[in-house]
Coordinates of C-alpha atoms in Angstrom, one line a residue:
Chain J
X246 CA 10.1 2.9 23.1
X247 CA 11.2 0.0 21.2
X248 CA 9.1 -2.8 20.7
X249 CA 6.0 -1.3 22.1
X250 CA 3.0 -2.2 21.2
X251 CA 1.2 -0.6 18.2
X252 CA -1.5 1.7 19.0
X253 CA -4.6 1.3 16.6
X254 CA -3.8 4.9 15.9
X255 CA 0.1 4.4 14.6
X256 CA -0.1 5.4 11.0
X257 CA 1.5 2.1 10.0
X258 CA -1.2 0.2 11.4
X259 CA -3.8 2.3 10.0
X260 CA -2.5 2.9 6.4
X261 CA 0.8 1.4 5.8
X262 CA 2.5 4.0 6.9
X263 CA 5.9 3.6 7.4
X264 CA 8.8 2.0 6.1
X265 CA 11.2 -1.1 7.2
X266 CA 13.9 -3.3 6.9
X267 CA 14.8 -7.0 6.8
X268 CA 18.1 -7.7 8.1
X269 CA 20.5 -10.6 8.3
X270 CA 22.8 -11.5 11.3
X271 CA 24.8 -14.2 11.5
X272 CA 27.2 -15.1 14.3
X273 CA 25.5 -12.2 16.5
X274 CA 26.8 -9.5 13.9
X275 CA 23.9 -7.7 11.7
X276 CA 25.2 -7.9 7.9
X277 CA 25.5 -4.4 5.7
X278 CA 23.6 -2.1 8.6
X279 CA 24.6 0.8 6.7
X280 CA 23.1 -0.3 3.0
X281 CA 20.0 -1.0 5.1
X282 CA 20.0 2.7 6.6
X283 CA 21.0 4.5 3.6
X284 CA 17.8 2.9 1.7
X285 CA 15.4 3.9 5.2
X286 CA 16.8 7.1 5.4
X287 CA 16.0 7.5 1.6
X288 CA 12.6 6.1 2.2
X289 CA 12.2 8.6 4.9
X290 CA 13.0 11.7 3.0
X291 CA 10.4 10.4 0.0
X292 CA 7.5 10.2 2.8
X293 CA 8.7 13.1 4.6
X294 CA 9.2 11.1 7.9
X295 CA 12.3 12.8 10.1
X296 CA 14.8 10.4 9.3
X297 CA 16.2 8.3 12.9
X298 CA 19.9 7.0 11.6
X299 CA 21.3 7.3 14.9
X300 CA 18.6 5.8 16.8
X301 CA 17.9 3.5 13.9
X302 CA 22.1 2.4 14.1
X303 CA 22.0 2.5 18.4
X304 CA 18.6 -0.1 18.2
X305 CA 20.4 -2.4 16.0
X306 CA 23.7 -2.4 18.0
X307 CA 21.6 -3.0 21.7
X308 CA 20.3 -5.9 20.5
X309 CA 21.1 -9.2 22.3
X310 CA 20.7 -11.5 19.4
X311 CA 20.6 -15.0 20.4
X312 CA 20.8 -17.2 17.4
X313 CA 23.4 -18.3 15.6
X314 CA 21.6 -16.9 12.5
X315 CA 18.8 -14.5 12.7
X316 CA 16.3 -12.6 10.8
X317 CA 15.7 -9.2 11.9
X318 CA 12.9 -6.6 11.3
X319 CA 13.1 -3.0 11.9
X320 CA 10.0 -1.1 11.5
X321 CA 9.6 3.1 10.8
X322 CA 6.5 4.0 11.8
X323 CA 5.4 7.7 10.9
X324 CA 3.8 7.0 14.6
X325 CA 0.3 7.8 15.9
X326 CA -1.9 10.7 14.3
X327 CA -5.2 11.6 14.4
X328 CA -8.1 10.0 12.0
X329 CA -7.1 10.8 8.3
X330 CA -4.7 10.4 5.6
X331 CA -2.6 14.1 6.3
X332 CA 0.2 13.2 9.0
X333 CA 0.7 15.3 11.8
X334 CA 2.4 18.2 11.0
X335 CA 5.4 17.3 13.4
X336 CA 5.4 13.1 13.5
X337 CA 7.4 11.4 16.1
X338 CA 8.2 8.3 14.2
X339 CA 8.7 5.6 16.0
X340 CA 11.2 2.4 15.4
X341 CA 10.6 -0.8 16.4
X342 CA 13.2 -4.2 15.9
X343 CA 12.0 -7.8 16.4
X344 CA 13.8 -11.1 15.8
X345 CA 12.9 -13.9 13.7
X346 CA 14.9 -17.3 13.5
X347 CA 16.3 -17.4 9.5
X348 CA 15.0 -19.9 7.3
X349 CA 16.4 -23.4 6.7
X350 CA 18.0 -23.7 3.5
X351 CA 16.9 -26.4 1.3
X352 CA 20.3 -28.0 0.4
X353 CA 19.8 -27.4 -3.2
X354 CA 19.2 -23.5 -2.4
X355 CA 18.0 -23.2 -6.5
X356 CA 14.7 -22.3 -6.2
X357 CA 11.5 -22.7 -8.5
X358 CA 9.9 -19.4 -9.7
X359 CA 6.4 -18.7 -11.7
X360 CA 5.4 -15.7 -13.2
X361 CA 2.9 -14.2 -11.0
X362 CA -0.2 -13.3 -12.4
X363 CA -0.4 -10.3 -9.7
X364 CA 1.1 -7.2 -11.1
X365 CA 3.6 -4.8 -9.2
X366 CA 1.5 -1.2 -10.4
X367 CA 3.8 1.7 -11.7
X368 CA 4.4 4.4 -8.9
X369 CA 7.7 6.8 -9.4
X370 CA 6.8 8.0 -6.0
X371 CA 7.2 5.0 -3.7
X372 CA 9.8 2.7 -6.4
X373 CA 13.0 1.8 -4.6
X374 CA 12.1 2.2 -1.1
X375 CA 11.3 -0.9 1.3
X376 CA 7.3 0.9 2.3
X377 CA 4.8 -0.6 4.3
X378 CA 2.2 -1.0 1.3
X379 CA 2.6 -4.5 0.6
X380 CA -0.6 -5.7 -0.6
X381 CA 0.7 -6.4 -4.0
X382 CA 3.4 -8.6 -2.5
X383 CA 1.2 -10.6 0.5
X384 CA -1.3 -11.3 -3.1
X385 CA 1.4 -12.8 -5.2
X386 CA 3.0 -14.5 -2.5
X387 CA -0.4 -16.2 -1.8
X388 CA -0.8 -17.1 -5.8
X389 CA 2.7 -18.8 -5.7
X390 CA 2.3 -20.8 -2.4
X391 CA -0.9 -22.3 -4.1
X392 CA 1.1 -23.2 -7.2
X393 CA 4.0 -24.7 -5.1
X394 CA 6.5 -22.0 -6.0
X395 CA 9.3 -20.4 -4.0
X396 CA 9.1 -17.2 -5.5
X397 CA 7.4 -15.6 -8.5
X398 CA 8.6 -12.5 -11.2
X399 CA 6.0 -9.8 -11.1
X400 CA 6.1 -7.4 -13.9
X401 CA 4.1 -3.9 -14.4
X402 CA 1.5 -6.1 -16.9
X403 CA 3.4 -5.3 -19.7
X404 CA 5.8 -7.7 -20.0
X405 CA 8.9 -5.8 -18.2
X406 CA 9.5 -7.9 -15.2
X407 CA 10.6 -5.4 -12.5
X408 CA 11.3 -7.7 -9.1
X409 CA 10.6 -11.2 -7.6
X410 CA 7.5 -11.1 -4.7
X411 CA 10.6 -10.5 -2.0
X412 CA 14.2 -10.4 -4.0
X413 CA 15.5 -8.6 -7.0
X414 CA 16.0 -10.1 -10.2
X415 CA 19.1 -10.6 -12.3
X416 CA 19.3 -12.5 -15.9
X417 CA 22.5 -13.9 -16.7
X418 CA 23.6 -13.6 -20.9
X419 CA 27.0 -14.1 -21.2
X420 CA 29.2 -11.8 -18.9
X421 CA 26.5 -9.9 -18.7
X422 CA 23.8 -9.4 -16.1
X423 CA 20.8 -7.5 -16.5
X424 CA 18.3 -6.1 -13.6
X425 CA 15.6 -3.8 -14.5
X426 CA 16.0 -0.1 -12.7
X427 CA 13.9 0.0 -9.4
X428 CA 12.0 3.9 -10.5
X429 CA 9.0 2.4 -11.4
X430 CA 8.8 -0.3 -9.1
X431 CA 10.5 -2.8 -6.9
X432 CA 12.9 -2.3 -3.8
X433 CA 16.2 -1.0 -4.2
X434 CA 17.9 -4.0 -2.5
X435 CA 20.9 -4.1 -0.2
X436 CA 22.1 -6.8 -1.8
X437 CA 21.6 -6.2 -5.3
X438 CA 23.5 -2.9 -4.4
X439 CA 26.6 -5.1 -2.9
X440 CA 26.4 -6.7 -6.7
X441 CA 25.8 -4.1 -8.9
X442 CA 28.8 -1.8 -7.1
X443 CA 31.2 -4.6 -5.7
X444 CA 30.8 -8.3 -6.2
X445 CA 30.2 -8.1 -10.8
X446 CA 33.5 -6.4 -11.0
X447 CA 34.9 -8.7 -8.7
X448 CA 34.4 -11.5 -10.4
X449 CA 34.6 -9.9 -13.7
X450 CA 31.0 -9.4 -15.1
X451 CA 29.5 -6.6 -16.9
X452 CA 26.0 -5.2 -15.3
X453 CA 23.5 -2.9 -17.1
X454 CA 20.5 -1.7 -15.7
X455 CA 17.5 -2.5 -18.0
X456 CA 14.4 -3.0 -19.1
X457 CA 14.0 -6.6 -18.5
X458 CA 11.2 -8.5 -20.1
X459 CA 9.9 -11.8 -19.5
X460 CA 10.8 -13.6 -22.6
X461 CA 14.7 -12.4 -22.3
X462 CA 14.6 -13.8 -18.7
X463 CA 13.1 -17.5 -20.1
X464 CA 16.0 -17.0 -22.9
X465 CA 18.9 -16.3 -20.3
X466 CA 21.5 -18.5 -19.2
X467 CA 20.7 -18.4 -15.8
X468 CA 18.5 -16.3 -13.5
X469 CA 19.6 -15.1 -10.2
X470 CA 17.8 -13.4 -7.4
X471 CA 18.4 -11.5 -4.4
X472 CA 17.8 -10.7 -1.2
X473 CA 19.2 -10.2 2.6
X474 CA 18.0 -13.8 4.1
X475 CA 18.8 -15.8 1.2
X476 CA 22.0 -13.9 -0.7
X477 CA 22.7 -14.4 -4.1
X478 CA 20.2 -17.8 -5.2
X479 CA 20.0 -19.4 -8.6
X480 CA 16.3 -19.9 -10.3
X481 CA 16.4 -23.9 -11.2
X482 CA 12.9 -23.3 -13.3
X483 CA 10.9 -20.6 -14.2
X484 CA 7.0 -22.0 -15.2
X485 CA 8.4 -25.1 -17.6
X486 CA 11.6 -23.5 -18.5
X487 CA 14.2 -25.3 -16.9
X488 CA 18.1 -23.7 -16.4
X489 CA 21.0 -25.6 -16.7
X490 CA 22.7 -26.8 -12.8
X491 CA 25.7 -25.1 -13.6
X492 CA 26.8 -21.8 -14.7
X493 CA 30.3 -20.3 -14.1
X494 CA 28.9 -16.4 -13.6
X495 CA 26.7 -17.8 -10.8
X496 CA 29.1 -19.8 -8.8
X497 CA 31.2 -17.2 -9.1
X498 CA 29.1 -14.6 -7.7
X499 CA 28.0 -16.8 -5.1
X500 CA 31.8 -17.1 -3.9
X501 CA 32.3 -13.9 -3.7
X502 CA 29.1 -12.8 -1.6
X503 CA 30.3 -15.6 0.6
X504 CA 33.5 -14.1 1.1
X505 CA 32.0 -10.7 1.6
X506 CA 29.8 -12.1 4.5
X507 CA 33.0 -13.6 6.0
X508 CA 34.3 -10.4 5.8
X509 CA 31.8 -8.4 7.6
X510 CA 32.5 -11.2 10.3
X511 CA 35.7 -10.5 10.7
X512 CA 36.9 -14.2 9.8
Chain Y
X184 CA -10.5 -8.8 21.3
X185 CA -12.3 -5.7 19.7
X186 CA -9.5 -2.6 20.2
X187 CA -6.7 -5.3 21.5
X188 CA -3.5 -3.5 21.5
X189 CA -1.8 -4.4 18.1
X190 CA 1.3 -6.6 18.3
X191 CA 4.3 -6.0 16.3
X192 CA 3.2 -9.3 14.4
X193 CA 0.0 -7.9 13.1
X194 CA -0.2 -8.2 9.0
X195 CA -2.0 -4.3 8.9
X196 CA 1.2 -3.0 10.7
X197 CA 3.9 -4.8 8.5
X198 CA 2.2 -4.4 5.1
X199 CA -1.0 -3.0 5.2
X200 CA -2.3 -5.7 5.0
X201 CA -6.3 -5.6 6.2
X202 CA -8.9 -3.4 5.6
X203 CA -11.0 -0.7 7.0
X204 CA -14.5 1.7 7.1
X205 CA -15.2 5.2 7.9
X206 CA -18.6 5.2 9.3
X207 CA -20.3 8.2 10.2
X208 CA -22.8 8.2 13.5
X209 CA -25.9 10.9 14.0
X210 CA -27.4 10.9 17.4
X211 CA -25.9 7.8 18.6
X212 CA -27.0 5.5 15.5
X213 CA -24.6 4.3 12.7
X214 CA -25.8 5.6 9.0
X215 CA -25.8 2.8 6.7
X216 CA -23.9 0.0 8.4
X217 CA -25.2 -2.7 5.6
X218 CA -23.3 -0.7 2.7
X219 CA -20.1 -0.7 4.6
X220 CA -20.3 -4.0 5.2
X221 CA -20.9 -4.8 1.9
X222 CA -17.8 -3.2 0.5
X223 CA -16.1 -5.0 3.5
X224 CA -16.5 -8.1 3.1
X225 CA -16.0 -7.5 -1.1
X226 CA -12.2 -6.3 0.0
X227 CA -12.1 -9.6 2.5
X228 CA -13.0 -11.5 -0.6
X229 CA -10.4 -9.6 -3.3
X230 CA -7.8 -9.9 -0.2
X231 CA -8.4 -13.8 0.6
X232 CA -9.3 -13.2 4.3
X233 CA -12.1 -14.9 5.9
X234 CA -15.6 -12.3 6.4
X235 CA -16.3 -11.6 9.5
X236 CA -19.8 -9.7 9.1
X237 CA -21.8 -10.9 12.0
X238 CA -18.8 -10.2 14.0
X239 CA -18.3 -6.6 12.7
X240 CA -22.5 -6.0 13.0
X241 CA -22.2 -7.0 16.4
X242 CA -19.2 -4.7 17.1
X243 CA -21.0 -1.9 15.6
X244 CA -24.2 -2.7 17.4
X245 CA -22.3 -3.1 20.9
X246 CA -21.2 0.3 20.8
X247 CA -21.8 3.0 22.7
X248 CA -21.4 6.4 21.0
X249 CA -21.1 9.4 23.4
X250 CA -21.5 12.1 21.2
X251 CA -23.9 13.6 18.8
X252 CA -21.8 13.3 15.5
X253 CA -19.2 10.5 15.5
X254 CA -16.4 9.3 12.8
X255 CA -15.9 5.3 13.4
X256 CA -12.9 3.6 12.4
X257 CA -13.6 -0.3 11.8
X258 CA -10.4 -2.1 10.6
X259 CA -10.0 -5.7 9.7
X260 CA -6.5 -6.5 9.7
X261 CA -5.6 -10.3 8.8
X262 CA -4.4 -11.1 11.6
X263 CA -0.8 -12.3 13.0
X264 CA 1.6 -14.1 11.2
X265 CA 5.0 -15.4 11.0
X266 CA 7.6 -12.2 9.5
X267 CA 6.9 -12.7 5.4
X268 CA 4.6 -11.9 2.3
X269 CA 2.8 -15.1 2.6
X270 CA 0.0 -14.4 4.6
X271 CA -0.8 -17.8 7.1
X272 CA -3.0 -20.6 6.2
X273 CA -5.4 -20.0 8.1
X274 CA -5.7 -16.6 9.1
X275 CA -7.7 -15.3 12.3
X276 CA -8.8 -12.0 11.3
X277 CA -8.6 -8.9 13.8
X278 CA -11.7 -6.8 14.1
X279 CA -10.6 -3.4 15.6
X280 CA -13.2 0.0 15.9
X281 CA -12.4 3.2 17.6
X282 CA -14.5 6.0 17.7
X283 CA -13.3 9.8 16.7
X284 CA -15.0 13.2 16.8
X285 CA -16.7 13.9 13.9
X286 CA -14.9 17.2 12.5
X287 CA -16.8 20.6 12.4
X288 CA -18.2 21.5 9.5
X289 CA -17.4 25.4 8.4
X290 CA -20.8 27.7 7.8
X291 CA -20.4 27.4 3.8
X292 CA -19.2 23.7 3.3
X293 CA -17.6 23.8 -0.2
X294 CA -14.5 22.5 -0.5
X295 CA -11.3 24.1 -2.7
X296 CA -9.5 21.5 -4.6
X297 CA -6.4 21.3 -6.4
X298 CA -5.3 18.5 -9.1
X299 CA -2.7 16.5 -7.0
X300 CA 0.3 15.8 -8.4
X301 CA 0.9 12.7 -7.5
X302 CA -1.0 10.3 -9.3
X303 CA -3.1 7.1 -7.5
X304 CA -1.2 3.3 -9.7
X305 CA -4.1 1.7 -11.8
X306 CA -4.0 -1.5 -9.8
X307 CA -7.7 -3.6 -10.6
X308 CA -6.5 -6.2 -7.9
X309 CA -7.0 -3.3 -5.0
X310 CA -9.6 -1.2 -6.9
X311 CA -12.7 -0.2 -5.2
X312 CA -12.0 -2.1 -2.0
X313 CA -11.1 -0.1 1.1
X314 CA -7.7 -1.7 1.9
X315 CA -4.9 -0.3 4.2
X316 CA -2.0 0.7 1.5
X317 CA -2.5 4.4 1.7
X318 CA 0.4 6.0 0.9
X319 CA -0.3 7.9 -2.2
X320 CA -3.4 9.4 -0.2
X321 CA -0.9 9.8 2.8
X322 CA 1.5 11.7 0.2
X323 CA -1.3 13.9 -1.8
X324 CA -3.2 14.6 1.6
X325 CA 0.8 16.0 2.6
X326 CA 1.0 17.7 -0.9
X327 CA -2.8 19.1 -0.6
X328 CA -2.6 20.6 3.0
X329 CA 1.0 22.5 2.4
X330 CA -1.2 24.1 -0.9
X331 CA -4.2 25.2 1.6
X332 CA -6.5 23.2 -0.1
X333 CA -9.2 20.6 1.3
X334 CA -9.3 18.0 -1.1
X335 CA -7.4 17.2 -4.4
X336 CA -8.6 14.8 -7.7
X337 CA -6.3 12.0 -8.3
X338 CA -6.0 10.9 -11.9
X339 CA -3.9 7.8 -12.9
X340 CA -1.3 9.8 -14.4
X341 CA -3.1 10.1 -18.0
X342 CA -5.7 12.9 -17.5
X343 CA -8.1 10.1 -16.2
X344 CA -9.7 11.4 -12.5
X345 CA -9.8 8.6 -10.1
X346 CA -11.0 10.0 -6.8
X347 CA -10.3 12.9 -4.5
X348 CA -7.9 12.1 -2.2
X349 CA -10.7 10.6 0.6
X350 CA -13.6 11.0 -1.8
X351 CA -15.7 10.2 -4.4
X352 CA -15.8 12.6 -7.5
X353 CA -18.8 13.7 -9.9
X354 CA -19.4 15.8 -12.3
X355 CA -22.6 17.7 -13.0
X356 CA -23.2 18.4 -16.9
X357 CA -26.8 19.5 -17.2
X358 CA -28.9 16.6 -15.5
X359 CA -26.3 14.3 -16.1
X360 CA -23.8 13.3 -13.2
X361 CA -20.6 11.8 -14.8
X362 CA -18.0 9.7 -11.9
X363 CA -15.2 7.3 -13.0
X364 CA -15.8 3.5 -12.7
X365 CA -13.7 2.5 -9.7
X366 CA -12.4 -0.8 -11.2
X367 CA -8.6 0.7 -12.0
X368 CA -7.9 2.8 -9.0
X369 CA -10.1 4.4 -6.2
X370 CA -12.9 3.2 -3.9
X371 CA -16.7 2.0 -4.4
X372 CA -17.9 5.2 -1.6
X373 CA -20.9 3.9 0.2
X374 CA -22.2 7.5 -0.8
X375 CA -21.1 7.3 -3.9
X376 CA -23.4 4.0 -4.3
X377 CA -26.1 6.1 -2.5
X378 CA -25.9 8.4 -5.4
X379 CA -25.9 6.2 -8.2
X380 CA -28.4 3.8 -6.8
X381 CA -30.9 6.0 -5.3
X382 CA -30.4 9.6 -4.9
X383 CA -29.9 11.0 -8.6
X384 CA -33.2 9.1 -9.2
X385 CA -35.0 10.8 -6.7
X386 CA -33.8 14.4 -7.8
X387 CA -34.7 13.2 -11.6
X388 CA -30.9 13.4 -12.7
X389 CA -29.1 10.9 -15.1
X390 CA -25.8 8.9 -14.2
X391 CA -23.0 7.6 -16.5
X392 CA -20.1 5.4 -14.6
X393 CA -17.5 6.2 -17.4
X394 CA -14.1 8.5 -18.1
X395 CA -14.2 11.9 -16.4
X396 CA -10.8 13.9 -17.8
X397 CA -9.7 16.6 -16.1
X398 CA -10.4 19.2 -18.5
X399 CA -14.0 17.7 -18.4
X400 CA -14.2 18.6 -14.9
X401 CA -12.7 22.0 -15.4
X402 CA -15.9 22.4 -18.0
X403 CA -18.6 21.2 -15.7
X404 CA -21.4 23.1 -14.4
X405 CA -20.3 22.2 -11.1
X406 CA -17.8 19.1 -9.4
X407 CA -18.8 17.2 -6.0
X408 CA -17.3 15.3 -3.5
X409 CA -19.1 12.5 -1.8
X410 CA -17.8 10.7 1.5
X411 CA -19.2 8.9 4.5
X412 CA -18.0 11.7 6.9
X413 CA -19.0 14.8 4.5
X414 CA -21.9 13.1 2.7
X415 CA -22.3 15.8 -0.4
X416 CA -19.8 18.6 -0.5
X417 CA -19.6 21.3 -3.4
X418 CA -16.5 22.1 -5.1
X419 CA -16.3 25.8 -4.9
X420 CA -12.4 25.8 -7.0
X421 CA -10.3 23.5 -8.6
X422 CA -7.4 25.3 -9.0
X423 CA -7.9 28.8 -10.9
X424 CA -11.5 27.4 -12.3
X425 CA -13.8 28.8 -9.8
X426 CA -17.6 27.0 -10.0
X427 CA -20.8 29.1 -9.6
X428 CA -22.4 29.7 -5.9
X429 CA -25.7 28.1 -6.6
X430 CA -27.0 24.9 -8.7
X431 CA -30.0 23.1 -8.6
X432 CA -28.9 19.7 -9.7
X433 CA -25.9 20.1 -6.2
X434 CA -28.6 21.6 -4.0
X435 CA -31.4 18.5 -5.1
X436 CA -28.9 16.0 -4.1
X437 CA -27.8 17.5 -1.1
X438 CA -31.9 18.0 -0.3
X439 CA -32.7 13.8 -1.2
X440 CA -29.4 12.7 1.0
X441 CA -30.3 15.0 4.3
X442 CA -33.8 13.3 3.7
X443 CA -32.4 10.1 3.7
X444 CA -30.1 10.2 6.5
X445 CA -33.2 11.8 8.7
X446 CA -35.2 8.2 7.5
X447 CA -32.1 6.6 8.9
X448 CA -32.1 8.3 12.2
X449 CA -36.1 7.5 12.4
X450 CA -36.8 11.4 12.3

């Protein structure tokens, strides 16, 4: 049943395990469901959890969603099990969806970034899917709230910065933008997704997946990160390098989410 | 409230985030609460979350175990808080413990192990504490049981063993026992600290906390596992190397721990 409560034997409780999603809706419509499915479904299949598309898709459509702009959560669980890191042979996973109110936006939505002195570790095996192991992220995002910052880059300690605590990274040089491949680490983000495949060409940028180290994103003519709450958002300052207001690629990018999001509305 | 229902807001559900212990209980009396305790309230100081040791002693204390061998579960989650990394201000921590059979020991209890191919991330911010991101022992534990085998070492990816999958790992090399520090990757056993602290003393063997390879363990005169639920376990075959029947530096240490947990029970 959706929504029920969590036993204190449901495997996510117990050891993260399970997967999840953070979706946007605006107007009552959930934005991009099927980029968020096609990254559970993938999660599913790396953790050997039966995938639930269907009843993941039927969840999302029966909800009553009352705000005029809401954050959702959709939980995987493997579901209950006995004591002890081997799942059940034959889990029942179970999905669960709750409903958050989005976030303000500041009216300068540029937002102030450290480098986080909590590293993302290297793991092929759980890199690109959206897991319920998040220590790394609650521990940076705890660093950066006591230094005043919005968000932070975290890199694998040697200098290649693979995501933000909560949004994928892009470095603007030129026509070009550069985000670092999510194999090692990071989440495989919808929206980064909707650029790398749609919105670049649209607007006429290049894109290469890369390494991505810290000192090309403090020499880069602007940074950009994103994620499903807060789209496509410019990085004013990262530590005490500052970026310029303005810059064309950006804007540009930013117009043409905003017109994919209209889209999806059907307006 | 101890074993309160866990909402759908609960940190340990969304990211794992909270801790837990595996204590094991002989004739209705908890062996070696204090060390659990101990490495509890280290993860609750790595993790930012406020201790809660009197309240966890009492919980122990208050319960009533109804059979002669019993696994407990005691999990510290951080509590509710709003959807997001960033864990709340000021967090109200969720003591939970449930109470499990304790499994069956088979007549001959050496364990077959296989090297796991999936490797545990060196991550020193989560090293050695018992936190609730368990996915790469949900994954080997997976991997393990499809191979038929009870246990697998871990290494880091490099040769370097880390753990077993829900274990402690030494190597015997003459009257030397050899187990990896647990400051990259792995977790501080309470009977792994029973070991180095006490028990090799006892039984007049050495200890060195360093590097242990995986060809060094393929070498040794014989490999052990050590966990709150098994205590001292043999390895009778790591993959194809198979380990002798008999060895006086295993047998000792199993001898000084059955003596100790008999002073715990007050026998």
């Amino acid at each position: 049943m959706p929504n029920a409560a969590v036993s204190t034997d449901d495997r996510s409780f117990l050891y993260g395990d399970g997967l999840f999603e953070t979706l946007l809706a605006l107007e009552g419509r959930v934005l991009w469901p099927e980029l968020h499915l096609d990254r559970l479904m993938l999660g599913c299949e790396r953790l050997g959890i039966p995938g639930q598309r269907a009843a993941a898709e039927e969840l999302l459509a029966s909800l009553e969603i009352g705000e005029p702009a809401a954050v959702l959560r959709l939980s995987l669980s493997r579901g209950s099990g006995p004591r002890g890191y081997a799942p059940p042979e034959f889990s029942e996973p179970v999905l669960r969806l709750t409903q958050h109110s989005a976030p303000a936006l500041p009216a300068d939505s540029r937002v102030d970034v450290v480098l986080s002195p909590v590293n993302v570790a290297a793991q092929p095996l759980l890199a690109g899917i959206k897991h319920c192991n998040r220590l790394e992220q609650v521990l940076a995002a705890q660093d950066a709230r006591a230094r005043g910052a919005g968000e932070a880059l975290m890199t694998t300690g040697d200098g290649e910065v693979q995501c933000a605590i909560s949004a994928n990274v892009f470095a603007v040089s030129g026509r070009t933008l550069i985000t670092p491949p999510v194999d090692r680490a990071g989440v495989a983000g919808t929206r980064r997704r909707l650029v790398l495949e749609r919105l670049a060409r649209q607007v006429g940028l290049d894109t290469e997946v890369t390494s991505l180290r810290v000192d090309r994103c403090r020499r880069a003519d602007a940074l950009i990160l994103t994620n499903s709450v807060h789209g496509i958002r410019a990085v004013r300052r990262l530590d005490d390098t500052d970026f310029p207001g303005a810059n064309d690629a950006v804007h540009a990018l930013q117009g043409a989410y905003m017109q994919e999001v209209r889209r999806c509305l059907g307006s």
